[in-house]
Coordinates of C-alpha atoms and ligand atoms in Angstrom, one line a residue:
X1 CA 33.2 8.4 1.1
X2 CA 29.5 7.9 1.5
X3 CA 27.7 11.5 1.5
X4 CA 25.9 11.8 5.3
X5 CA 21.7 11.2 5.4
X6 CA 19.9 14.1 5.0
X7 CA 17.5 15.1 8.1
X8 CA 13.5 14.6 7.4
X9 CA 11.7 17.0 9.5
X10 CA 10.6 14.8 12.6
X11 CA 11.7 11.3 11.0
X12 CA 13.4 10.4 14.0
X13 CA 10.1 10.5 16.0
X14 CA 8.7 6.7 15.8
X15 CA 5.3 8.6 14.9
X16 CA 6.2 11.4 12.0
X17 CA 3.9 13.6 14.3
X18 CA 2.2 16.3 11.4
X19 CA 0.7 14.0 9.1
X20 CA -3.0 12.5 9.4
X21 CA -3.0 9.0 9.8
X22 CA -3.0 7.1 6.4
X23 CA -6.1 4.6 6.9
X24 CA -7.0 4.3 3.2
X25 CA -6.3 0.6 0.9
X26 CA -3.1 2.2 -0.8
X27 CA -1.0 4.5 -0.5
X28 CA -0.4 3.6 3.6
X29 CA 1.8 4.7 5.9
X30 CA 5.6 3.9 5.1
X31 CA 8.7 3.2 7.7
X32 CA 11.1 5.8 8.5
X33 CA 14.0 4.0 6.9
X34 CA 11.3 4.0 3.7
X35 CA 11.2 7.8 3.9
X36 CA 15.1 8.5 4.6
X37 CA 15.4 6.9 1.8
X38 CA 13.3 8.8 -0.4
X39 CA 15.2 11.8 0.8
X40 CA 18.9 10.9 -0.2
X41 CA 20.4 12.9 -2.7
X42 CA 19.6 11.0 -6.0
X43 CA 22.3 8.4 -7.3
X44 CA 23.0 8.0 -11.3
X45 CA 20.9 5.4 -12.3
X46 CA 23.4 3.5 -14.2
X47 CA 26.0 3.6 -10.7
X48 CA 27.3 1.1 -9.3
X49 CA 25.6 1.8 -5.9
X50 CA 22.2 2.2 -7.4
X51 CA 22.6 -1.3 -9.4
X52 CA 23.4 -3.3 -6.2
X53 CA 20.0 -1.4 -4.8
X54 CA 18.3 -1.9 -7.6
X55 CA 19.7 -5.6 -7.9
X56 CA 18.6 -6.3 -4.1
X57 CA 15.1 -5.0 -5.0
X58 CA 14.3 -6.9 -8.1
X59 CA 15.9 -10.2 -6.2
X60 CA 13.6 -9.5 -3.2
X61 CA 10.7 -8.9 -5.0
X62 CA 10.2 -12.6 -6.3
X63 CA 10.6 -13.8 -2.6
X64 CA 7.5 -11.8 -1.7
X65 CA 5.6 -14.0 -4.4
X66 CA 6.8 -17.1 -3.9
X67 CA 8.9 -17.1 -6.7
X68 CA 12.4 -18.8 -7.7
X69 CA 11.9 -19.3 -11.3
X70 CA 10.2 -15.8 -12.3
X71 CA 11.5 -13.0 -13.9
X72 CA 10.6 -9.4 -12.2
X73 CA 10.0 -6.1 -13.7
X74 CA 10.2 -3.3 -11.5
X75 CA 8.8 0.1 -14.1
X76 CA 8.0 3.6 -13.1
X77 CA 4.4 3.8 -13.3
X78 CA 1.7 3.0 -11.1
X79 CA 0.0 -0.8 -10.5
X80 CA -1.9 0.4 -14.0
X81 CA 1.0 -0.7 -15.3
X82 CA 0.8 -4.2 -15.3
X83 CA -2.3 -4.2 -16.5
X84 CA -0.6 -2.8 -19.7
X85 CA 2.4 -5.0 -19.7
X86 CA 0.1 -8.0 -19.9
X87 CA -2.3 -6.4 -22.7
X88 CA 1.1 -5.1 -24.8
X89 CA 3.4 -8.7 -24.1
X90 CA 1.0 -11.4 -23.7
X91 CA -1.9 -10.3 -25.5
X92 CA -2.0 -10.7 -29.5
X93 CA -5.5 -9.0 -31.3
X94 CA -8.5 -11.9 -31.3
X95 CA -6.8 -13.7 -28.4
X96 CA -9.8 -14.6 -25.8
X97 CA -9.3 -13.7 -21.9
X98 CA -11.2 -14.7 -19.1
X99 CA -11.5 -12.1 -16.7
X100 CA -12.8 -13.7 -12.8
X101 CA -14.6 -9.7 -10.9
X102 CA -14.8 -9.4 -7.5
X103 CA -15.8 -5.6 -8.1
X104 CA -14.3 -2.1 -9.4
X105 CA -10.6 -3.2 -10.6
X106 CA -11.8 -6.9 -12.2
X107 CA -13.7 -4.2 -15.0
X108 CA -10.5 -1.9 -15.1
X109 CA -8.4 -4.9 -15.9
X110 CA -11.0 -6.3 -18.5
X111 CA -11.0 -3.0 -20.0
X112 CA -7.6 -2.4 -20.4
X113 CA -7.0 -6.0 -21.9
X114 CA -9.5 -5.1 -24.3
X115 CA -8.0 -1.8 -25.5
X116 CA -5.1 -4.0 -26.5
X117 CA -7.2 -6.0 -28.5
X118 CA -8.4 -9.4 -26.4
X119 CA -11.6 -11.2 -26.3
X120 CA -12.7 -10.9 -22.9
X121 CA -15.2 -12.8 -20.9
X122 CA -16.3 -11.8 -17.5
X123 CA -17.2 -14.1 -15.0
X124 CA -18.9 -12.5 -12.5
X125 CA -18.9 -13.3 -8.7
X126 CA -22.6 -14.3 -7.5
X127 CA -23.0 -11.4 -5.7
X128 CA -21.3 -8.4 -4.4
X129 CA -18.7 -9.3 -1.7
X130 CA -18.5 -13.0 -3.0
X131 CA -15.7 -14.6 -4.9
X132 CA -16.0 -16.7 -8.1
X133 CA -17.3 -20.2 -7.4
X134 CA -14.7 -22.1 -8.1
X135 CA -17.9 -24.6 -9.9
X136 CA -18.2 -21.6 -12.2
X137 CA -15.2 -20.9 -13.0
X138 CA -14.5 -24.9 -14.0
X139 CA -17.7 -24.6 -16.3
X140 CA -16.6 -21.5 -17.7
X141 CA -13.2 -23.0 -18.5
X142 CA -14.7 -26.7 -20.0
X143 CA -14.0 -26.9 -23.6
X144 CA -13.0 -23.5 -23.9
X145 CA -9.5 -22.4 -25.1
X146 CA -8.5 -19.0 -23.0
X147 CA -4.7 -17.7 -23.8
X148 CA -5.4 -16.5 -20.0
X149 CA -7.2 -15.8 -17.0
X150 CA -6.7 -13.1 -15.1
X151 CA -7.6 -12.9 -10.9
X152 CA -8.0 -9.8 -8.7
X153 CA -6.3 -11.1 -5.6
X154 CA -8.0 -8.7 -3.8
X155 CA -10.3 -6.0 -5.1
X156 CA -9.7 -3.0 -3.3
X157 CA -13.2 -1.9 -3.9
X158 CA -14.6 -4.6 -1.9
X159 CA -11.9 -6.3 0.0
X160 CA -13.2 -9.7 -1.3
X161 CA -10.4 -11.9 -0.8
X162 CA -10.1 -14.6 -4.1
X163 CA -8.6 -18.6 -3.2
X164 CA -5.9 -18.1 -6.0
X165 CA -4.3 -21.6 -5.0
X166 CA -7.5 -23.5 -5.5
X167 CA -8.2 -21.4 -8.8
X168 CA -4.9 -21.9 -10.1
X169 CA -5.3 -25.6 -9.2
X170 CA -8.4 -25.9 -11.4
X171 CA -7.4 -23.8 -13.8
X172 CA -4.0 -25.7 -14.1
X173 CA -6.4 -29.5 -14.7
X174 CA -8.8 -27.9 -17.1
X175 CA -7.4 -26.0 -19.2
X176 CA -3.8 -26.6 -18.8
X177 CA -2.8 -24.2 -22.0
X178 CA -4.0 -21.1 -19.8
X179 CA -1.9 -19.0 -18.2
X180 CA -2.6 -17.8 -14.7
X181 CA -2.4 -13.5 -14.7
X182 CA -2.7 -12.4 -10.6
X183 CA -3.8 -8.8 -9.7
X184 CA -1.5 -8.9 -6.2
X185 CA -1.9 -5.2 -6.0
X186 CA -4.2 -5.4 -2.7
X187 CA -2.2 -8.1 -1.7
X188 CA 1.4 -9.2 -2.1
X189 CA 3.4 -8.5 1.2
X190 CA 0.0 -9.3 3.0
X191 CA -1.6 -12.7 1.8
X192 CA 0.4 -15.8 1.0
X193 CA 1.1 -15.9 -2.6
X194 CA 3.1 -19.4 -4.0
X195 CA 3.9 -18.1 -7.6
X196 CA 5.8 -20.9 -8.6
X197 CA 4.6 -23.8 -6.0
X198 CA 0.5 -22.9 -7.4
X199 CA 1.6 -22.5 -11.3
X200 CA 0.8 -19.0 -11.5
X201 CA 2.6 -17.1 -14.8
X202 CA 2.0 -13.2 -13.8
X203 CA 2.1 -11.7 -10.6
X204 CA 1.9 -8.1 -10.8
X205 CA 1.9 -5.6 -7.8
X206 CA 2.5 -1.8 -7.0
X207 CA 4.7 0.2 -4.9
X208 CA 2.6 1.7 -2.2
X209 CA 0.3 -0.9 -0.6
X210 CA 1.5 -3.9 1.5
X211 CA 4.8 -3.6 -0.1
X212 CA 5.2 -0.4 2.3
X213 CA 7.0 1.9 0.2
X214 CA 5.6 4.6 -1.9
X215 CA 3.4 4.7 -5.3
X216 CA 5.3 4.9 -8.4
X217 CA 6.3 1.4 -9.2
X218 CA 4.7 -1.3 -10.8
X219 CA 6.2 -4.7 -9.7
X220 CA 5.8 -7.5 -12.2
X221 CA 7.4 -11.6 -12.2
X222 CA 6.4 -13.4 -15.1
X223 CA 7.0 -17.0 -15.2
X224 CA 9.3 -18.9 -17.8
X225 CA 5.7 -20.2 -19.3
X226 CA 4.8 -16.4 -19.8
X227 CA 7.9 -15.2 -21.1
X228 CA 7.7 -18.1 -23.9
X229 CA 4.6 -17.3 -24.3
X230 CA 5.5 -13.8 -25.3
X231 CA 8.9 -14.8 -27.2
X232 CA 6.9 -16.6 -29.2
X233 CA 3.8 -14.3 -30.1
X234 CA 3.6 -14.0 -34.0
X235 CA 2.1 -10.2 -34.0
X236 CA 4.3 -7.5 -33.1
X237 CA 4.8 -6.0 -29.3
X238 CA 1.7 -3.5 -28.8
X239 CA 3.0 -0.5 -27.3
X240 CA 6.3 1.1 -26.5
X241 CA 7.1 2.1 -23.0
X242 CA 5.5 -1.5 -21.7
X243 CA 7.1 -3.4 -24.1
X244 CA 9.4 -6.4 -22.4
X245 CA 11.6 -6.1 -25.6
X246 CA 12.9 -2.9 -24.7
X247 CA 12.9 -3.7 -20.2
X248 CA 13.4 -7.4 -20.4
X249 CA 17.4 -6.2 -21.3
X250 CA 17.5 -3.9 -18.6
X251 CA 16.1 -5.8 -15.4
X252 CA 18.5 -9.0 -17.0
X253 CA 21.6 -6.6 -16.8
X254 CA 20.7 -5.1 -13.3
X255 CA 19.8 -8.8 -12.1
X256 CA 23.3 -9.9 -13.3
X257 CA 24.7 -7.3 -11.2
X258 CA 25.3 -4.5 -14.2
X259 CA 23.7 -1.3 -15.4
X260 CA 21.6 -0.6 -18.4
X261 CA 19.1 1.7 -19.8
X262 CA 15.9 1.9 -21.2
X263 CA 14.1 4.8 -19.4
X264 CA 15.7 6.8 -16.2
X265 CA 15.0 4.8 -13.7
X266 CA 13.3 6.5 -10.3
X267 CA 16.2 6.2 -8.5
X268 CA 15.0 7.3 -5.0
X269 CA 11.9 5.2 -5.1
X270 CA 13.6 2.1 -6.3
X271 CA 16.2 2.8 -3.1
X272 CA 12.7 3.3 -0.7
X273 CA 11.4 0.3 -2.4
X274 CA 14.3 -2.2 -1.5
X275 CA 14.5 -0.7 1.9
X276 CA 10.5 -2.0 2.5
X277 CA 11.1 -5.3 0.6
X278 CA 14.3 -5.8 3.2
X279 CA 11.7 -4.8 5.9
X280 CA 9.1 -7.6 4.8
X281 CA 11.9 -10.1 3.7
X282 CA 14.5 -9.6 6.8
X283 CA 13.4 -13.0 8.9
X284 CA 13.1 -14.8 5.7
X285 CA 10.0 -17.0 4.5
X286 CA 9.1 -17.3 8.0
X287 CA 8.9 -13.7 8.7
X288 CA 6.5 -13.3 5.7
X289 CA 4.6 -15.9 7.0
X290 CA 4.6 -13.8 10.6
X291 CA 3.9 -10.6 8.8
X292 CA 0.8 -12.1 6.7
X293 CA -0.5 -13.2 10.5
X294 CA -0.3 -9.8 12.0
X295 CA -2.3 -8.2 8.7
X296 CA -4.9 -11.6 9.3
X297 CA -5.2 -10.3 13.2
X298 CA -5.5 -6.5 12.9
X299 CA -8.7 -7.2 10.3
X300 CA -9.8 -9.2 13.0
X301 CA -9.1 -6.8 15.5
X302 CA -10.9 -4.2 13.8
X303 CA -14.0 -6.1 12.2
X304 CA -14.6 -6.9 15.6
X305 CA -15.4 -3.0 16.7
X306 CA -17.1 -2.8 13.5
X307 CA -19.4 -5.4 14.9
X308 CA -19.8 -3.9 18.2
X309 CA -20.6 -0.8 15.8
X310 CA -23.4 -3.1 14.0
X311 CA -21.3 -2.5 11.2
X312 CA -21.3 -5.2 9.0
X313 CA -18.6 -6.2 6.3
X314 CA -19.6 -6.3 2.6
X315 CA -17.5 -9.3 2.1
X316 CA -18.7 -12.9 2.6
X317 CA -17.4 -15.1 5.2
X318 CA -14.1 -16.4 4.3
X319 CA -13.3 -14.4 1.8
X320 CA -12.1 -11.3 3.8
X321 CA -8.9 -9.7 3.0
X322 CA -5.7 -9.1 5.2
X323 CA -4.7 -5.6 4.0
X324 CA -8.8 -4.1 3.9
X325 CA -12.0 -4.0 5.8
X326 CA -15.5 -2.9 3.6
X327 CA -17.9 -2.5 5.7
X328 CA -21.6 -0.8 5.5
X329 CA -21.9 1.8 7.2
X330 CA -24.8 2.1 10.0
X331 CA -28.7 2.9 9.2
X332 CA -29.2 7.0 9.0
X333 CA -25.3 7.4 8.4
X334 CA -23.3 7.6 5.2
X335 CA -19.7 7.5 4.2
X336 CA -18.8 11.1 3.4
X337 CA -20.3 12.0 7.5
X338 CA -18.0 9.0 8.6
X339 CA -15.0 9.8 6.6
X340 CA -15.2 13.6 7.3
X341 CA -15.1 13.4 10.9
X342 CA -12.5 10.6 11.0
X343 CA -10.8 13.2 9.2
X344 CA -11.0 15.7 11.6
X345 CA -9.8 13.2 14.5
X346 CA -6.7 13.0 12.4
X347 CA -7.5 9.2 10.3
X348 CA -8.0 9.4 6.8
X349 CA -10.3 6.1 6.1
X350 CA -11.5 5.4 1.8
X351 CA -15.0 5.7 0.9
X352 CA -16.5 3.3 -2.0
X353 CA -15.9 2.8 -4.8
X354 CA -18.8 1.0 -6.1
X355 CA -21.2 3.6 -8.1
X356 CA -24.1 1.8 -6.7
X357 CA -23.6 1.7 -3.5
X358 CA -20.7 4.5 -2.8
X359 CA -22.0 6.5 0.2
X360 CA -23.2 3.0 2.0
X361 CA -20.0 2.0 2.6
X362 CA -16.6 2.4 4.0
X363 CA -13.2 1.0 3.6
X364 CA -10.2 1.1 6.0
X365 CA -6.6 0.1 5.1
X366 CA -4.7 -1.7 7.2
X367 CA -1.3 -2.8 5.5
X368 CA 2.1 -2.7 6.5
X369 CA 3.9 -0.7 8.7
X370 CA 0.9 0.3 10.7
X371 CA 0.6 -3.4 11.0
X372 CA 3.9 -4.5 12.1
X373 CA 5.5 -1.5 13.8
X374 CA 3.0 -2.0 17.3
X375 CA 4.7 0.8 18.8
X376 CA 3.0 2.9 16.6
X377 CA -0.1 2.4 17.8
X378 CA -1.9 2.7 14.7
X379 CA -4.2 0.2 14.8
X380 CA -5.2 1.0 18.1
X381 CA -5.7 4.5 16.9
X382 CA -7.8 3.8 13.5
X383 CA -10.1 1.4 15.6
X384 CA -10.8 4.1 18.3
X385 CA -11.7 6.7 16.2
X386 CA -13.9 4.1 14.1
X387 CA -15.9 3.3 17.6
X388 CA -15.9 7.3 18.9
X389 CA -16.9 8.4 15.0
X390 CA -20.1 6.0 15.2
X391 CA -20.8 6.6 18.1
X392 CA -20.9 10.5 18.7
X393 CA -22.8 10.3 15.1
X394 CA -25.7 7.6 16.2
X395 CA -25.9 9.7 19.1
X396 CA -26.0 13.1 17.4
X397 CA -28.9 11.6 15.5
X398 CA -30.7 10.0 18.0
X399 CA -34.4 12.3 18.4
X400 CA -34.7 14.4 21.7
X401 CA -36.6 12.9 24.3
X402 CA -39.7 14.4 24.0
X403 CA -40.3 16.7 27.3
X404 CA -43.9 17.0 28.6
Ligands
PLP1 C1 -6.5 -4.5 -7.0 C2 -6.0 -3.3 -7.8 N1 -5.5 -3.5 -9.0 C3 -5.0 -2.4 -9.7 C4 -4.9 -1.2 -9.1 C5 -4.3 -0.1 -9.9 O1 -3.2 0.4 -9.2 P1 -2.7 1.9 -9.3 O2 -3.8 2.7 -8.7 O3 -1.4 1.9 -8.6 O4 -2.5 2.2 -10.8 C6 -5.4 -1.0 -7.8 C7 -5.3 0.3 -7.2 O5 -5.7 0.5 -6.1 C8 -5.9 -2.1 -7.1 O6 -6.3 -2.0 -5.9

């Protein structure tokens, strides 16, 4: 006999009235089958219920990328992670990387692909809120001999949007050797991603963005080409708890339906994870394809009141993301006024992340079940208190008329 659900305080209210709205780029709000979840008591992680859960997940988790071929990885840790599965698999000392920035996570990446050793080249984007010209990133590639590229699908830090098909594409005619590494953590369950139509050998993700479940897992497919690629590396695995010879084992044995171990596995996240993949996976390709509309239409919807707010986005036409909207905040006003008083109107919005420019701008999440769930109203809700923050603040500053 199945033990009953536990009751979440207020989870059968569509809302989950008590909580500030969740407007920041990851984590975001999460369905209340995502949270009943969370709240089970916890299986064993070597069960046959949690392996058929844990099967499902690992199975879906492909389909959000496009991908038949792959092999996933689903880890406790945070998108971080991936990061460190590619330096400790894929990366052997002296090997040379080329790393495409859009902003604040291209560096992270570069940096921790370094610590493990690789060669890295930065190609910058030509300026902030532009992507990589794809001219650039051809000339960069010419005659060179990368062991990878990696791409930020979307960097959080300032929602620029990267054409991974048409870099892929290139990548694929010039330097065919290369493998492809995609940063999907702004992205995946949001944009279109083809793993295995575009040739790309690494997608890795998180938990707790457009996936819609919470942070804690990094999400990882590597294609057949990347797992050669690290069967065959000559230096030994760099590291312990990333390594794919100690988790390659595991996620083959859960994927074949049977339980292994290397590392307790989060057992209640894993089971709030698959209940979000379901969500984003339940009408098939074509219900992805829905979903990634809806995200496309409430950016829309709200860089339209930005614009009636004379707030401008940071990120160059075309290249805006689904899942986030940068945008500069007005003359006289900074972030931290903007963000506190959202705050206090019950929305919690991101400030920047960009040293440089940190106070000038803001950034609002808008990613998965806020998106899809309409009876929520959340959308509605983060664009009003956008347009009544502005506003009572340009007003607030607006001088006295003088009085004769
Ligand atoms: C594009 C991108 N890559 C990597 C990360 C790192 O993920 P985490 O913070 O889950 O470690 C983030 C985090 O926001 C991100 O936005």
């Amino acid at each position: 006999m199945s033990s009953p659900k536990p009751q979440i305080p207020n989870s059968k209210k569509r809302d989950q009235p008590g909580h500030k709205l969740l407007a920041i780029p990851g984590p975001v709000e999460v369905g209340n089958n995502v949270l009943e979840a969370l709240a089970q008591p916890p299986l064993s992680h070597v069960s046959p219920d949690f392996t058929r859960i844990f099967q499902q997940g690992l199975l879906l988790s492909k389909k959000v990328v496009g991908s038949a071929s792959g092999q996933p990885f689903i880890i406790a840790g945070s998108g971080t992670l991936g990061w460190d599965q590619v330096g400790a698999n894929l990366v052997e000392r002296g090997d040379r990387v080329l790393v495409l920035r859009t902003g604040y996570f291209g560096d992270g990446f570069s940096s921790c692909l370094t610590s493990y050793g690789a060669k890295v080249t930065t190609l910058k984007a030509p300026s902030l809120g532009e992507p990589v010209s794809l001219g650039d990133l051809e000339s960069a590639l010419l005659g060179q001999n990368f062991k990878l590229i990696t791409v930020t699908h979307v960097d959080t830090s300032t929602g620029v949007l990267s054409d991974i098909k048409s870099i892929a594409a290139v990548a694929r005619r010039v330097s065919p050797q290369t493998l492809i590494v995609l940063d999907a953590v702004c992205s995946a369950g949001c944009e279109d991603i083809k793993m295995d139509a575009w040739g790309i050998d690494v997608v890795l993700t998180a938990s707790q963005k457009a996936i819609g479940a919470l942070p804690g897992l990094s999400l990882l497919i590597a294609s057949p080409r990347a797992l050669e690629t690290y069967s065959t590396r000559t230096s030994p695995i760099q590291g312990y708890y990333a390594s794919w010879q100690k988790w390659l084992p595991i996620m083959e044995a859960y994927m074949a339906g049977k339980a292994a171990y290397f590392g307790t596995q989060p057992v209640n996240l894993v089971r709030a994870l698959t209940e979000a993949l379901q969500d984003i996976m339940k009408n098939g390709e074509e219900g992805l394809a829905l979903r990634i509309e809806a995200h496309r239409k409430a950016a829309r919807r709200l860089r339209a009141v930005a614009a009636q707010l004379g707030m401008k986005t940071l990120t160059s036409r075309g290249a805006e993301a689904a899942g986030l909207t940068a945008v500069w905040v007005p003359e006289g006003l900074t972030a931290t006024k903007i963000l506190q008083r959202a705050g206090a109107k019950g929305v919690v919005m991101a400030g920047g992340l960009l040293a440089e420019v940190k106070d000038r701008y803001i950034r609002i999440g808008h990613m998965g079940v806020s998106v899809v769930d309409e009876r929520r109203g959340d959308i509605e809700k983060i664009t009003d208190t956008l347009y009544a923050v502005v506003t009572e603040l340009l007003e607030e500053k607006r001088p006295e008329p003088a009085t004769s």
